[in-house]
């Protein structure tokens, strides 16, 4: 892929720890701006979130993914809104998915401006149900006793979970938001979370991809909204990736890293990554049919190495592995292991 922002590409390559060296506010099109907000506690290559500001014909600013809830980010965001539209109000707060590095400041922004919060209805369901990430009993995954404490952080991380209900929900597979003079097409792209959306600006040929498509890492899948009645996130992601293939001529505005062109090349890489991972899991299960989730995960290749996966990364690794195992078991019983039919598989 080709980066279309040198500053963002540089910050991705060199890191912007603790909010230092964040890429500057950049104008992407006449009415579209990109702002980097710091991601406290972020990992290398996930130092900041990209927040997008869309200015409508009335000068109102529609804020996409306001970023993590910190006082520094709040000041950055207010300054950016004032810069892109000096007399403008905030018209809406549109959030691609429920993770705190995207949704975090939405609550403050809504309270301060009265602007409606827009989410996909699936995210609203997940947020209403309680802590957004499934807390799984480590014993079920076969996690050794001495490593279970590492997973205890989850219960704590969501101990102060406060339900947050959107003012407006987008529904179904495709929806539209039409603030004065803007056409924002909302595409439901489940996988990373069950109610993740991408936003397309057809007139500007821009695609805002949240965490569904990132240029510099493969986002984890099933990180919100799993449970009965929800499709397998691996299957969902294959279908969601296919949905974006018609837009190869669009510039991609992701939720982290840098803007780029070459969408289909990136979609191929993402599909290939998950396909290889599924094949790897299948191989382990062939030789050890009774292996636990933990044992399968320990046998996979990880970019940080298995030993490097601790706490949240260990949790995500185990969760991804469990989805691949479920996915393979379903494929084995239904025989529908071809991409065209994956979207129909239920857990
Ligand atoms: Zn996310
Ligand atoms: Zn994110």
XYZ file of C-alpha atoms and ligand atoms in Angstrom:
349
model
C 0.000 0.000 0.000
C 1.090 3.615 -0.450
C 0.898 6.046 2.484
C -0.771 9.335 1.568
C 0.329 11.161 4.721
C 4.085 11.367 5.268
C 3.665 12.660 8.828
C 1.350 9.828 9.846
C 3.571 7.225 8.200
C 6.592 8.640 10.028
C 4.790 8.586 13.380
C 3.727 4.986 12.788
C 7.274 3.914 11.981
C 8.908 5.773 14.869
C 6.172 5.693 17.474
C 4.563 8.583 19.307
C 4.884 7.454 22.910
C 2.881 9.306 25.541
C 1.432 11.672 22.988
C 4.832 13.056 21.943
C 5.333 13.563 18.251
C 1.711 13.009 17.333
C 1.144 13.741 13.646
C -0.411 17.195 13.139
C -3.978 18.059 12.161
C -4.153 17.523 8.398
C -6.667 18.536 5.762
C -7.542 15.516 3.609
C -10.179 17.108 1.360
C -12.057 20.436 1.307
C -14.300 19.365 4.162
C -12.405 16.464 5.703
C -9.649 16.656 8.333
C -7.580 14.080 10.194
C -6.505 14.568 13.810
C -4.263 12.244 15.821
C -5.222 11.762 19.471
C -3.007 9.927 21.936
C -3.769 6.400 23.034
C -2.665 6.100 26.653
C -1.269 2.707 27.487
C -1.182 1.962 23.778
C 1.251 -0.571 22.438
C 3.986 0.180 19.977
C 2.323 0.750 16.584
C -0.882 1.711 18.385
C 0.255 5.010 19.885
C -2.607 7.127 18.591
C -6.095 7.056 17.187
C -7.019 8.941 14.025
C -10.076 11.094 14.550
C -11.808 12.548 11.486
C -13.642 15.862 11.284
C -16.237 16.282 8.523
C -17.540 19.821 7.963
C -21.037 20.164 6.477
C -22.554 23.044 4.442
C -23.752 24.762 7.634
C -20.248 24.683 9.087
C -21.168 22.014 11.602
C -18.465 19.507 12.417
C -19.236 15.787 12.454
C -16.648 14.059 14.597
C -15.798 10.457 13.689
C -14.119 8.437 16.490
C -13.259 11.173 19.003
C -10.538 9.035 20.618
C -9.461 8.064 24.123
C -10.929 9.961 27.040
C -8.074 12.064 28.452
C -7.854 15.786 29.272
C -5.045 16.281 26.740
C -7.080 14.668 23.974
C -10.120 16.723 24.955
C -8.137 19.957 24.536
C -6.678 18.736 21.227
C -10.119 17.874 19.916
C -11.749 21.182 20.896
C -8.870 23.123 19.348
C -9.144 21.126 16.131
C -12.916 21.612 15.890
C -12.455 25.372 16.350
C -9.729 25.409 13.719
C -11.676 23.619 10.994
C -14.885 25.571 11.586
C -14.399 28.726 13.701
C -18.109 29.435 14.193
C -19.285 25.872 13.889
C -20.999 23.596 16.337
C -20.459 19.885 16.587
C -23.227 18.331 14.469
C -22.831 14.705 15.487
C -20.449 12.200 17.006
C -20.170 9.101 14.808
C -18.252 6.134 16.214
C -17.070 3.137 14.160
C -17.091 0.739 17.128
C -17.287 0.552 20.883
C -13.593 0.358 21.869
C -12.472 3.094 24.272
C -9.764 4.374 21.907
C -12.569 5.347 19.488
C -15.655 5.858 21.648
C -13.866 7.217 24.749
C -14.375 10.962 24.342
C -17.856 10.576 22.839
C -19.548 10.856 26.204
C -17.808 14.142 27.057
C -18.343 15.541 23.584
C -22.041 14.749 23.667
C -22.478 16.251 27.117
C -20.593 19.421 26.194
C -22.218 20.038 22.801
C -25.556 18.222 22.814
C -24.585 16.578 19.528
C -26.184 13.165 18.949
C -24.047 10.037 19.295
C -24.371 7.674 16.332
C -23.523 3.950 16.550
C -24.574 0.792 14.756
C -27.482 -0.889 16.529
C -25.357 -3.991 17.230
C -22.873 -1.892 19.208
C -25.776 -0.368 21.133
C -26.976 -3.871 22.047
C -23.485 -4.867 23.209
C -22.991 -1.706 25.267
C -26.374 -2.132 26.931
C -25.558 -5.727 27.868
C -22.588 -4.847 30.088
C -18.812 -5.069 29.698
C -18.254 -5.193 25.940
C -15.637 -7.928 25.833
C -16.605 -11.458 26.780
C -14.978 -12.533 30.010
C -14.222 -16.198 29.527
C -13.409 -18.640 32.293
C -9.660 -19.366 31.767
C -10.256 -22.974 32.847
C -12.457 -23.517 29.782
C -9.522 -22.489 27.574
C -7.114 -24.748 29.455
C -5.012 -21.845 30.748
C -2.505 -23.146 33.332
C -3.247 -22.022 36.879
C -0.096 -19.891 37.112
C -1.128 -17.785 34.112
C -4.748 -17.156 35.068
C -3.896 -14.072 37.113
C -2.831 -12.383 33.863
C -6.385 -12.613 32.608
C -7.909 -11.214 35.802
C -7.299 -7.675 34.514
C -10.371 -8.040 32.307
C -12.830 -8.064 35.153
C -11.068 -5.009 36.600
C -10.789 -3.172 33.294
C -14.534 -3.235 32.921
C -15.427 -2.920 36.592
C -16.402 0.732 36.072
C -18.236 0.029 32.827
C -21.036 2.555 32.457
C -23.686 1.815 29.858
C -23.703 4.335 27.028
C -26.743 4.502 24.768
C -26.502 6.184 21.359
C -29.018 8.865 20.341
C -29.220 7.473 16.843
C -28.501 3.982 15.568
C -27.615 3.019 12.028
C -29.092 -0.303 10.995
C -28.710 -3.181 8.658
C -26.046 -3.630 6.073
C -25.988 -0.160 4.539
C -27.385 3.087 5.889
C -26.904 6.766 5.087
C -26.296 9.875 7.151
C -26.955 13.104 5.283
C -25.991 16.203 7.209
C -26.217 19.418 5.123
C -24.412 18.796 1.837
C -22.638 15.622 2.961
C -23.442 12.043 2.021
C -22.019 9.519 4.459
C -22.657 5.896 3.538
C -22.462 3.608 6.545
C -21.342 0.034 5.803
C -21.807 -2.601 8.498
C -18.491 -4.493 8.677
C -18.645 -6.957 11.600
C -15.527 -8.898 12.542
C -13.359 -6.729 14.802
C -16.569 -6.117 16.785
C -20.110 -7.229 15.968
C -21.364 -3.725 15.181
C -18.296 -2.223 13.547
C -19.006 0.162 10.664
C -16.951 1.744 7.912
C -17.988 5.138 6.523
C -17.789 5.966 2.844
C -17.864 9.467 1.377
C -18.703 8.722 -2.273
C -18.205 12.307 -3.510
C -14.758 12.529 -1.923
C -13.831 8.907 -2.731
C -12.845 8.359 0.880
C -13.344 5.255 3.023
C -13.067 5.540 6.802
C -12.274 2.041 8.017
C -11.979 2.320 11.824
C -10.189 -0.809 13.025
C -11.548 -3.037 10.250
C -8.655 -2.255 7.903
C -5.345 -0.913 9.237
C -2.213 -0.552 7.105
C 0.381 -1.698 9.656
C -1.158 -4.531 11.654
C -3.908 -7.121 11.514
C -6.675 -6.160 13.918
C -7.957 -8.807 16.318
C -11.404 -10.216 15.633
C -14.382 -10.770 17.919
C -13.322 -8.114 20.422
C -16.866 -7.083 21.366
C -20.362 -8.362 20.928
C -19.747 -12.068 20.900
C -22.248 -14.514 22.283
C -25.342 -16.435 21.313
C -26.946 -15.264 18.098
C -23.814 -13.588 16.797
C -21.966 -15.043 13.813
C -18.424 -16.327 14.081
C -16.177 -13.231 13.775
C -13.792 -15.018 11.416
C -16.653 -15.731 9.007
C -18.037 -12.213 9.491
C -14.684 -10.664 8.727
C -14.325 -12.516 5.441
C -17.703 -11.156 4.330
C -16.935 -7.638 5.605
C -13.628 -7.557 3.785
C -15.351 -8.622 0.568
C -17.815 -5.737 0.951
C -15.020 -3.186 0.569
C -13.497 -4.620 -2.602
C -15.414 -2.292 -4.973
C -13.667 0.751 -3.451
C -10.077 0.225 -4.539
C -10.084 3.724 -6.082
C -10.820 5.288 -2.674
C -8.253 6.715 -0.291
C -8.423 4.799 2.989
C -8.689 6.702 6.280
C -8.057 4.115 9.014
C -8.499 4.397 12.776
C -4.743 4.145 13.423
C -1.415 4.460 11.576
C -1.691 6.376 8.272
C -3.884 7.197 5.304
C -3.174 5.109 2.241
C -4.197 3.920 -1.201
C -4.123 0.291 -2.320
C -7.173 -0.995 -0.461
C -7.590 -4.297 -2.320
C -3.921 -5.177 -1.842
C -4.427 -4.695 1.896
C -7.689 -6.701 1.901
C -5.828 -9.565 0.192
C -3.155 -9.450 2.894
C -5.794 -9.511 5.662
C -7.658 -12.434 4.069
C -4.390 -14.301 3.592
C -3.396 -13.705 7.208
C -6.604 -15.228 8.574
C -6.527 -18.068 6.071
C -2.969 -18.995 7.089
C -3.939 -18.789 10.737
C -6.924 -21.117 10.180
C -4.693 -23.583 8.320
C -2.189 -23.493 11.166
C -4.899 -24.185 13.748
C -6.281 -27.016 11.585
C -2.830 -28.585 11.371
C -2.393 -28.592 15.160
C -5.884 -30.032 15.691
C -5.147 -32.802 13.205
C -2.191 -34.007 15.249
C -3.734 -33.225 18.663
C -7.529 -33.404 18.344
C -8.067 -32.910 22.074
C -5.814 -29.856 22.414
C -7.168 -27.006 24.555
C -7.414 -23.443 23.248
C -4.302 -22.625 25.272
C -2.356 -25.546 23.810
C -3.349 -24.684 20.260
C -2.427 -21.009 20.778
C 0.968 -21.988 22.208
C 1.681 -23.948 19.020
C 0.949 -21.037 16.654
C 3.459 -18.510 15.345
C 3.024 -15.038 16.821
C 4.817 -11.901 15.675
C 5.814 -11.137 19.267
C 6.536 -14.769 20.026
C 4.279 -16.797 22.311
C 6.323 -15.767 25.365
C 5.792 -12.106 24.494
C 2.034 -12.411 24.809
C 0.965 -11.335 28.279
C -2.175 -9.893 29.822
C -4.398 -8.307 27.182
C -2.362 -9.696 24.302
C -2.590 -13.192 25.782
C -6.332 -12.768 26.124
C -6.684 -11.574 22.524
C -4.479 -14.432 21.270
C -6.575 -17.025 23.111
C -9.807 -15.438 21.938
C -8.663 -15.414 18.285
C -7.592 -19.032 18.595
C -10.948 -20.060 20.079
C -12.771 -18.410 17.149
C -10.595 -20.228 14.631
C -11.284 -23.548 16.384
C -15.050 -22.860 16.376
C -14.835 -21.751 12.777
C -13.034 -24.941 11.716
C -15.434 -27.174 13.641
C -18.352 -25.452 11.916
C -16.720 -25.753 8.524
C -16.148 -29.444 9.201
C -19.785 -30.102 10.059
C -21.376 -27.948 7.360
C -18.796 -28.271 4.606
C -19.256 -24.570 3.877
C -15.627 -23.597 4.092
C -15.607 -21.393 1.025
C -15.507 -17.617 1.371
C -18.796 -17.046 -0.433
C -20.769 -18.874 2.212
C -18.824 -17.991 5.326
C -21.134 -15.129 6.203
C -23.966 -17.572 6.811
C -22.210 -19.634 9.435
C -23.546 -19.320 12.934
C -21.622 -20.141 16.029
Zn -10.911 -1.573 18.063
Zn -8.589 1.099 17.711
